[in-house]
Tab-separated table of C-alpha atoms in Angstrom:
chain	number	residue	atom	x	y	z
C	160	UNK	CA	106.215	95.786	101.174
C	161	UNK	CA	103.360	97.925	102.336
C	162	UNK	CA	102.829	101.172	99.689
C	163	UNK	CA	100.149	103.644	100.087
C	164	UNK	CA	99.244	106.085	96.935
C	165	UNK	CA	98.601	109.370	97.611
C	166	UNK	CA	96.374	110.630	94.750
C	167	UNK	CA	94.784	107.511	93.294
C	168	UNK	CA	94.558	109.081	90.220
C	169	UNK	CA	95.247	107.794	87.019
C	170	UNK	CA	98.849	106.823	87.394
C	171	UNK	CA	98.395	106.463	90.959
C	172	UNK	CA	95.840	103.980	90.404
C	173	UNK	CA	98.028	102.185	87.686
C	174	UNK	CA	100.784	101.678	89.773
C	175	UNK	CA	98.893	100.955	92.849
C	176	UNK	CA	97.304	98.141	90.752
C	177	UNK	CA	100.091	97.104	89.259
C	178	UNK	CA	101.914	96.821	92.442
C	179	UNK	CA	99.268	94.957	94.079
C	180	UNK	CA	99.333	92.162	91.498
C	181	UNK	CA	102.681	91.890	92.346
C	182	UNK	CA	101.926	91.286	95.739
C	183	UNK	CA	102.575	94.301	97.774
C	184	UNK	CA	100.459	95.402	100.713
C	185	UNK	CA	98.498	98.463	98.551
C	186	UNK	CA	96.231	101.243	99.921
C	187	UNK	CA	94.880	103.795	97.749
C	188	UNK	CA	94.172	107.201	98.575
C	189	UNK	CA	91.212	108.500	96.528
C	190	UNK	CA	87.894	110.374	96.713
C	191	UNK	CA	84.433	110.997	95.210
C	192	UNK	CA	83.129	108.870	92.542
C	193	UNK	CA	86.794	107.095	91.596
C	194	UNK	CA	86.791	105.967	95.116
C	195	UNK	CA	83.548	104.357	95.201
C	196	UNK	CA	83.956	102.643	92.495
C	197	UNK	CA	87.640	101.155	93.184
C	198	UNK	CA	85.443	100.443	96.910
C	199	UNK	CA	83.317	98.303	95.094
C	200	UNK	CA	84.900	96.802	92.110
C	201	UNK	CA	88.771	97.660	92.302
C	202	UNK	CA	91.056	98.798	89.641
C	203	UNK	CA	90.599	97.610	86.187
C	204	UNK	CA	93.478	98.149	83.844
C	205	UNK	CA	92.892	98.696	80.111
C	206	UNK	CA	95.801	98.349	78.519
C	207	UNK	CA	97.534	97.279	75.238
C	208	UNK	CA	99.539	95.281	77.370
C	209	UNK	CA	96.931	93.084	78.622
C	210	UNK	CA	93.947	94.588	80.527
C	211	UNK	CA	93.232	93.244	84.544
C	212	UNK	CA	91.976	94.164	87.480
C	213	UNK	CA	93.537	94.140	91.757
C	214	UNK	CA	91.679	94.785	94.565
C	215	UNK	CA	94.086	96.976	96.719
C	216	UNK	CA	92.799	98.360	99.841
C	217	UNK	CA	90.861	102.225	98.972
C	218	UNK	CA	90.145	104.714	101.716
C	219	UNK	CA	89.816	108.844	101.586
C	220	UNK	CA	91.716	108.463	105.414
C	221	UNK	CA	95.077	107.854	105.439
C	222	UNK	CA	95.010	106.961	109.427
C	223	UNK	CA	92.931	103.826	108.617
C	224	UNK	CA	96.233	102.839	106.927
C	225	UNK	CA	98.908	103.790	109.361
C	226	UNK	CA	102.599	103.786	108.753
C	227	UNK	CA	104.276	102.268	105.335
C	228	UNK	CA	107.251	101.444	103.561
C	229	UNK	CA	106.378	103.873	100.958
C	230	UNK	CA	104.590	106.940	99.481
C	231	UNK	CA	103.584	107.288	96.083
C	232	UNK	CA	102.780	110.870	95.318
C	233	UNK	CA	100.467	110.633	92.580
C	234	UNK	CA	99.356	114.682	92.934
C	235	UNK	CA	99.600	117.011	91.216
C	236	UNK	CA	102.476	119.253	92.443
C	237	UNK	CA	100.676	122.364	92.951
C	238	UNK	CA	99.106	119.655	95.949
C	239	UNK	CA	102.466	119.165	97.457
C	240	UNK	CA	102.184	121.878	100.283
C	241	UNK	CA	99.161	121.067	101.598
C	242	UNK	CA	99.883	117.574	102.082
C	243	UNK	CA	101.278	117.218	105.360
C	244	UNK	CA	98.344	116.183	106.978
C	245	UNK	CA	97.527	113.032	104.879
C	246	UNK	CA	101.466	112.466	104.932
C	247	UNK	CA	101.856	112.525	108.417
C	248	UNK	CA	99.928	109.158	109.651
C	249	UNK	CA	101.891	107.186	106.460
C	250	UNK	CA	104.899	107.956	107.924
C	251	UNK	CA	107.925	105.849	110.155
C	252	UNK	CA	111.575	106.191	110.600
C	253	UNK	CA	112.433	104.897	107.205
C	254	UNK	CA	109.301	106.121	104.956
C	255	UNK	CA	110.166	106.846	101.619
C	256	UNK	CA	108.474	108.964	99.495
C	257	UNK	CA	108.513	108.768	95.952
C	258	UNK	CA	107.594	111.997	94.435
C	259	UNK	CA	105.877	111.169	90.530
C	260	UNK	CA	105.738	114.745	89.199
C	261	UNK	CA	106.649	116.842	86.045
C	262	UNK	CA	109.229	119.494	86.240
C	263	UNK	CA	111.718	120.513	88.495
C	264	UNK	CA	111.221	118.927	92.225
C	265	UNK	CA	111.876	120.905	95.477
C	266	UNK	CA	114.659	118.721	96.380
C	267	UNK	CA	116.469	119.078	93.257
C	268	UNK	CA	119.297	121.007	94.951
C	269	UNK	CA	119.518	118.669	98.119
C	270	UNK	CA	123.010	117.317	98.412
C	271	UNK	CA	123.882	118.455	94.820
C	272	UNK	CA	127.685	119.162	94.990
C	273	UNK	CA	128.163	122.785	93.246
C	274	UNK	CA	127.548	126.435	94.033
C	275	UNK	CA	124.011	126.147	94.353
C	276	UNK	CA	123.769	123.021	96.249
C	277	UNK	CA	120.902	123.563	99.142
C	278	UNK	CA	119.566	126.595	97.075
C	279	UNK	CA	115.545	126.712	98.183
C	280	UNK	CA	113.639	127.152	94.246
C	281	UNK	CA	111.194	129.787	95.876
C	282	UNK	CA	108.159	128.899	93.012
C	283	UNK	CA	108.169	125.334	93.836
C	284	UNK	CA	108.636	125.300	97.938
C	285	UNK	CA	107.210	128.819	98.427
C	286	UNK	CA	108.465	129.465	102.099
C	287	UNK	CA	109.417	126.451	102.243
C	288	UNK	CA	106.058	124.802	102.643
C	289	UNK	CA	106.691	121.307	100.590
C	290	UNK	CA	110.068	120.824	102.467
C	291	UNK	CA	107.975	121.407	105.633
C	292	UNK	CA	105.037	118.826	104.471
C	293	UNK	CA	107.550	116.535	102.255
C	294	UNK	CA	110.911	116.572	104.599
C	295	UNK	CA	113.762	116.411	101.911
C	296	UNK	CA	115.486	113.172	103.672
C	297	UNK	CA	112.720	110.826	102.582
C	298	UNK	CA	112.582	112.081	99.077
C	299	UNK	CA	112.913	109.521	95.949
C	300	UNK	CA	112.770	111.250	92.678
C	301	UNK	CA	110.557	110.003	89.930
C	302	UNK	CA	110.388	110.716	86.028
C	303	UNK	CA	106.902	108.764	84.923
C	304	UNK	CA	107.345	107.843	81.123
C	305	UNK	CA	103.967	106.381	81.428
C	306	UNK	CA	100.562	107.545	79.979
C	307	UNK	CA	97.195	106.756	81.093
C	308	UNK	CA	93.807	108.199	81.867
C	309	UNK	CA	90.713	107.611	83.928
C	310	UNK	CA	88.062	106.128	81.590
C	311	UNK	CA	85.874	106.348	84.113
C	312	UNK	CA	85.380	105.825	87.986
C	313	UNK	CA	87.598	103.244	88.798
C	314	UNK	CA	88.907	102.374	85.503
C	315	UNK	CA	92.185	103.342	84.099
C	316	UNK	CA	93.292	103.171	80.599
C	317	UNK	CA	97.079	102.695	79.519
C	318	UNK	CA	97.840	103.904	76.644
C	319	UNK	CA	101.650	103.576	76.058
C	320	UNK	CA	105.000	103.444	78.134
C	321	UNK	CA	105.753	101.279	81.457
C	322	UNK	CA	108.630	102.975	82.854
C	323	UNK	CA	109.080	104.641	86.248
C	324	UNK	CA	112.981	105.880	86.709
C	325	UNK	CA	113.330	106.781	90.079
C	326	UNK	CA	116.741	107.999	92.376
C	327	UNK	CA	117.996	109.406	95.262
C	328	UNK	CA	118.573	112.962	95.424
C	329	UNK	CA	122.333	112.469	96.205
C	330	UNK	CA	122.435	109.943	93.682
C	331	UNK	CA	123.713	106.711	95.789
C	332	UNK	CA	121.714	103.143	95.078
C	333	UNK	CA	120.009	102.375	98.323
C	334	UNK	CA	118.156	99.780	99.393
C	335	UNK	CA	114.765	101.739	99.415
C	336	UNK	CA	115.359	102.478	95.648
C	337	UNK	CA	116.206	98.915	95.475
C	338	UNK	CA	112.971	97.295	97.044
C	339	UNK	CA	110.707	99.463	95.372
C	340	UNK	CA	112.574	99.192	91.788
C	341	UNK	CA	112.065	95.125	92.500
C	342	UNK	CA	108.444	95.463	93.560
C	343	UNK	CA	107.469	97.791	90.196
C	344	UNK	CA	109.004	94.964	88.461
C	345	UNK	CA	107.083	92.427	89.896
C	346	UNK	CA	104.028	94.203	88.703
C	347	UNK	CA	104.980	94.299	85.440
C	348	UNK	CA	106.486	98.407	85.147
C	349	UNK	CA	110.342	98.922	84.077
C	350	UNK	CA	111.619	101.424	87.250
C	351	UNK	CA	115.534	101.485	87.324
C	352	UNK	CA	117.160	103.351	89.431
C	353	UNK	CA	118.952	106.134	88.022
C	354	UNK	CA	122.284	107.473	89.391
C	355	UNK	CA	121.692	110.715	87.792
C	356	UNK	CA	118.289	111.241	87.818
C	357	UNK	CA	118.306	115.000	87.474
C	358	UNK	CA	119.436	114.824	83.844
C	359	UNK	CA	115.953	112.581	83.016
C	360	UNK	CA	114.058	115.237	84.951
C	361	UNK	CA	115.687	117.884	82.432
C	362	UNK	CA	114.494	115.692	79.310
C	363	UNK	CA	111.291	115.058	79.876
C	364	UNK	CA	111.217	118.726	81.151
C	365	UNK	CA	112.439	119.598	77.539
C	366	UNK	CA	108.705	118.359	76.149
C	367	UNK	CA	106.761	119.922	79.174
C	368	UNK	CA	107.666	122.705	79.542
C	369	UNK	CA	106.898	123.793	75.773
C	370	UNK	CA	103.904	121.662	75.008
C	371	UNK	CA	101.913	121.588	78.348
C	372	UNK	CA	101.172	125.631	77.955
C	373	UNK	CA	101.065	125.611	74.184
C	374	UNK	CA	97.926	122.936	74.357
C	375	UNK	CA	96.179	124.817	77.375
C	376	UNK	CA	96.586	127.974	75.103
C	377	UNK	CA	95.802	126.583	71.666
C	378	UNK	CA	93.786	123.692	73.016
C	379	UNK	CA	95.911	121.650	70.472
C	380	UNK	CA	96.778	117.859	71.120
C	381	UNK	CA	100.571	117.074	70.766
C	382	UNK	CA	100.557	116.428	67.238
C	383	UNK	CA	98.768	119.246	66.447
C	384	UNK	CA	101.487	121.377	67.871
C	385	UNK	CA	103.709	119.724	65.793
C	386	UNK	CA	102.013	119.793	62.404
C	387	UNK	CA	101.654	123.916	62.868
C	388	UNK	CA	104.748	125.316	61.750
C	389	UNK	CA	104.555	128.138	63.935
C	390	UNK	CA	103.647	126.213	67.456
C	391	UNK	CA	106.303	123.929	65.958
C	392	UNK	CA	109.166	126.446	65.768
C	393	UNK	CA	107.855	128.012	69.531
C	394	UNK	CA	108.329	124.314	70.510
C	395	UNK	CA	111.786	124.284	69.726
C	396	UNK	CA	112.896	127.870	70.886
C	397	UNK	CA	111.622	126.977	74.007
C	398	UNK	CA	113.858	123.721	74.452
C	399	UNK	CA	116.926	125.390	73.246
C	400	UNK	CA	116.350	128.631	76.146
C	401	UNK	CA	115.547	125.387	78.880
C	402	UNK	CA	118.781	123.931	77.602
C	403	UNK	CA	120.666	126.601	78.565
C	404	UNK	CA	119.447	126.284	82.113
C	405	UNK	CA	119.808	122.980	82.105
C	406	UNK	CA	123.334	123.359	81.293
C	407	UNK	CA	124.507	126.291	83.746
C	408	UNK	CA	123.315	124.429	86.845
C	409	UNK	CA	125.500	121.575	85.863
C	410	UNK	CA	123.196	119.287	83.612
C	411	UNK	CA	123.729	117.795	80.095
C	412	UNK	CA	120.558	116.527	78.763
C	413	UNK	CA	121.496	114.194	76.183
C	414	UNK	CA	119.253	113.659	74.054
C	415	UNK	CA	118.540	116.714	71.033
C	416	UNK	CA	116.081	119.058	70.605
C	417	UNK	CA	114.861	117.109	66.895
C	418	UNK	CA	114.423	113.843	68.710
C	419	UNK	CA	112.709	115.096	71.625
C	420	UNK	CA	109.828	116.578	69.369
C	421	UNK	CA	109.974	113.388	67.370
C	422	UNK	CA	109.214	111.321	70.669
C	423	UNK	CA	106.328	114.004	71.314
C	424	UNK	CA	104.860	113.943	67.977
C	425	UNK	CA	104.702	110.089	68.163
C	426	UNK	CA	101.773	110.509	70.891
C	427	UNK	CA	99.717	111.332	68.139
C	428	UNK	CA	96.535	113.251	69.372
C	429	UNK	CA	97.198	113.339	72.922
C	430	UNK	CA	96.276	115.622	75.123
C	431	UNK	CA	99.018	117.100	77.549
C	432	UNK	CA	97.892	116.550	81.503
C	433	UNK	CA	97.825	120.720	81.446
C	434	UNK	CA	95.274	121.022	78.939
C	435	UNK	CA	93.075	117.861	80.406
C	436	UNK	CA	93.037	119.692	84.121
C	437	UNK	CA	91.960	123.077	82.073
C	438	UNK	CA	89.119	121.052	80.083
C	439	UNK	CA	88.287	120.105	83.837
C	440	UNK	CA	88.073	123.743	85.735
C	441	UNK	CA	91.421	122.535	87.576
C	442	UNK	CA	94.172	124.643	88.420
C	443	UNK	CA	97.436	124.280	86.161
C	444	UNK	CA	100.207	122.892	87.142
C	445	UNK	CA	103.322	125.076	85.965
C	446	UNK	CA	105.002	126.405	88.988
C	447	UNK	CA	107.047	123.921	88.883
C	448	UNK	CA	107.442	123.620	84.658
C	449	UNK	CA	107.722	127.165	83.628
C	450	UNK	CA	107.922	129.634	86.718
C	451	UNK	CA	111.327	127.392	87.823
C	452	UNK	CA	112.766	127.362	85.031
C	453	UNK	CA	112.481	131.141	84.408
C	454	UNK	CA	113.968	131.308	88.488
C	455	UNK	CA	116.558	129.497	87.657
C	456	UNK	CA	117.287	131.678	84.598
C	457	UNK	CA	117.606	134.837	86.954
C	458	UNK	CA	119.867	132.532	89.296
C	459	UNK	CA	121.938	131.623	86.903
C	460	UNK	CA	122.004	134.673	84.169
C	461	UNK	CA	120.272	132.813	80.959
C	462	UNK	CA	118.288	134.583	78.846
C	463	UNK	CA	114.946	133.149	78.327
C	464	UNK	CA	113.278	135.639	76.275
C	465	UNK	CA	110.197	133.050	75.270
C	466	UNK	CA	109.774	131.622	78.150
C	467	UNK	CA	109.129	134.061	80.346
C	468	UNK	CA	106.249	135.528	77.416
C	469	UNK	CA	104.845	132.108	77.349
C	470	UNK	CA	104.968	132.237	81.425
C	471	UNK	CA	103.506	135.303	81.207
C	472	UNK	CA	99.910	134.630	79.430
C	473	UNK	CA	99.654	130.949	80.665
C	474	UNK	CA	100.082	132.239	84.423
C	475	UNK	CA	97.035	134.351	83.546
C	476	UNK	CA	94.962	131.789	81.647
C	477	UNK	CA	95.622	129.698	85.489
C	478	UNK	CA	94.479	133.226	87.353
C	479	UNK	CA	91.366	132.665	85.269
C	480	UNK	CA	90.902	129.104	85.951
C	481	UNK	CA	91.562	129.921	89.770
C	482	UNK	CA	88.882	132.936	89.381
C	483	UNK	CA	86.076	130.573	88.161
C	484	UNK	CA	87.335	128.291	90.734
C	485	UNK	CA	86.277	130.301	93.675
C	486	UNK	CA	83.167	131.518	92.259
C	487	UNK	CA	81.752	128.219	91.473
C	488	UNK	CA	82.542	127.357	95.504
């Protein structure tokens, strides 16, 4: 199997190492000092697991690569439209790409039977631009349930959870699921393939959407949130309005709103990937957490009362970030 990882970051990296231990033809996709370092010394692992180190293949030129089996998207989402270029050389008949992002994907309405079934979520494909760079026939959903960090250039540290569900938007077990399932199990990750893959995007969505803004606000780790009464409470408001959505476009998550904060406040003092890009000057990644979920509320009549105040003053913290952004360039 020949992979290439778009976004060598830190759980690109991880599962670009851990795939090329299991064998698989690996190419990583990285820049600055991260890729000089994997250049020179490859990936080491740090994990509780057992720490090692692979020497996949690292480039910042995806045409010294040429076509592969599959993609792994390991950008952020807010990346996803401008991506066509570094797709494009990656890419033959059968190229899969499996899309590792939080929140709600821009293919979550392809081939979903119902009244909103090829329904465009304008905040996540604006004009459709992702659908354009990301065509929706190669898409392979992916939930990561995985946690890790770059220590430093080249080194990644795993802190808990191995597992990668993945699925096909139309939720049939193909062959392409299949081989790439086998291969992440080779390497030493749990991936099954997941019939209904929509209804993990919706839990893990349940501890996103409220915690990822919260710590950017607050600058509070996960089980700081928790401890504070008040955040605590917001926390759970917020699941019960996302829910709702959940529920009126035809998804049950089933798991409850007490054991999803339970899971949450078991990371102990972690820092949510939101509040770790705004500690870096990088722009936040909720378009596809908070503004879809409020769009789907107007499609499908909820009321979502905190979420859309919470929307509201962490879109302009990210107006901010963007602000400093373009001054500093």
């Amino acid at each position: 199997m020949k992979v290439a990882v778009l976004g060598a970051g830190a759980i690109g990296a991880y599962v670009g190492a851990a795939l090329c231990r299991a064998g698989a033809e690996v190419h990583l996709i990285a820049r600055g000092e991260h890729l000089a370092a994997m250049r020179e010394s490859g990936v080491r692992v740090l994990s509780p697991r057992g720490d090692f180190t692979a020497h996949p293949h690292t480039t910042d030129d995806p045409r010294e690569i040429g076509p592969v089996d599959h993609v792994f998207l390991g950008l952020k989402a807010n990346s996803y439209a401008a991506a066509g270029p570094m797709i494009q050389p990656l890419l033959h008949e059968t190229t899969g790409l499996v899309a590792a992002q939080n929140g709600i994907p821009w293919w979550y309405f392809h081939r979903l039977p119902g009244p909103y079934e090829g329904h465009v979520i304008e905040s996540v494909d604006p004009g459709g631009a992702v659908t354009s760079a990301l065509p929706l026939e190669r898409a392979i959903g992916c939930v990561v349930y995985a946690a890790t960090e770059i220590e430093a250039p080249g080194v990644i540290r795993h802190l808990e959870g191995t597992r990668f569900s993945i699925g096909e938007p139309d939720g049939s077990l193909s062959s392409r699921c299949v081989d790439f399932s086998a291969a992440m199990v080779e390497g030493g990750l749990k991936c099954p393939v997941e019939k209904d893959l929509r209804r993990d995007i919706w839990i893990k969505l349940m501890g996103n959407i409220a915690f990822n803004p919260i710590s950017a606000l607050t600058r509070a780790t996960m089980a700081g949130i928790c401890r504070h009464r008040g955040t605590r409470d917001l926390v759970v408001t917020m699941m019960r309005e996302t829910v709702d959505v959940a529920r009126r476009v035809g998804c049950e998550p089933d798991i409850s709103i007490e054991r999803r904060i339970a899971g949450a406040e078991r990371a102990g003092e972690h820092k949510t990937s939101t509040l770790q890009d705004l500690e870096k000057g990088k722009p936040l990644e909720l378009d596809v957490l908070l503004a879809a979920v409020v769009e789907l509320a107007d499609l499908t009549g909820a009321e979502v009362p905190t979420l859309r105040a919470i929307h509201a003053v962490a879109d302009l913290l990210d107006e901010r970030v963007r602000e400093n952004l373009a001054a500093a360039s």
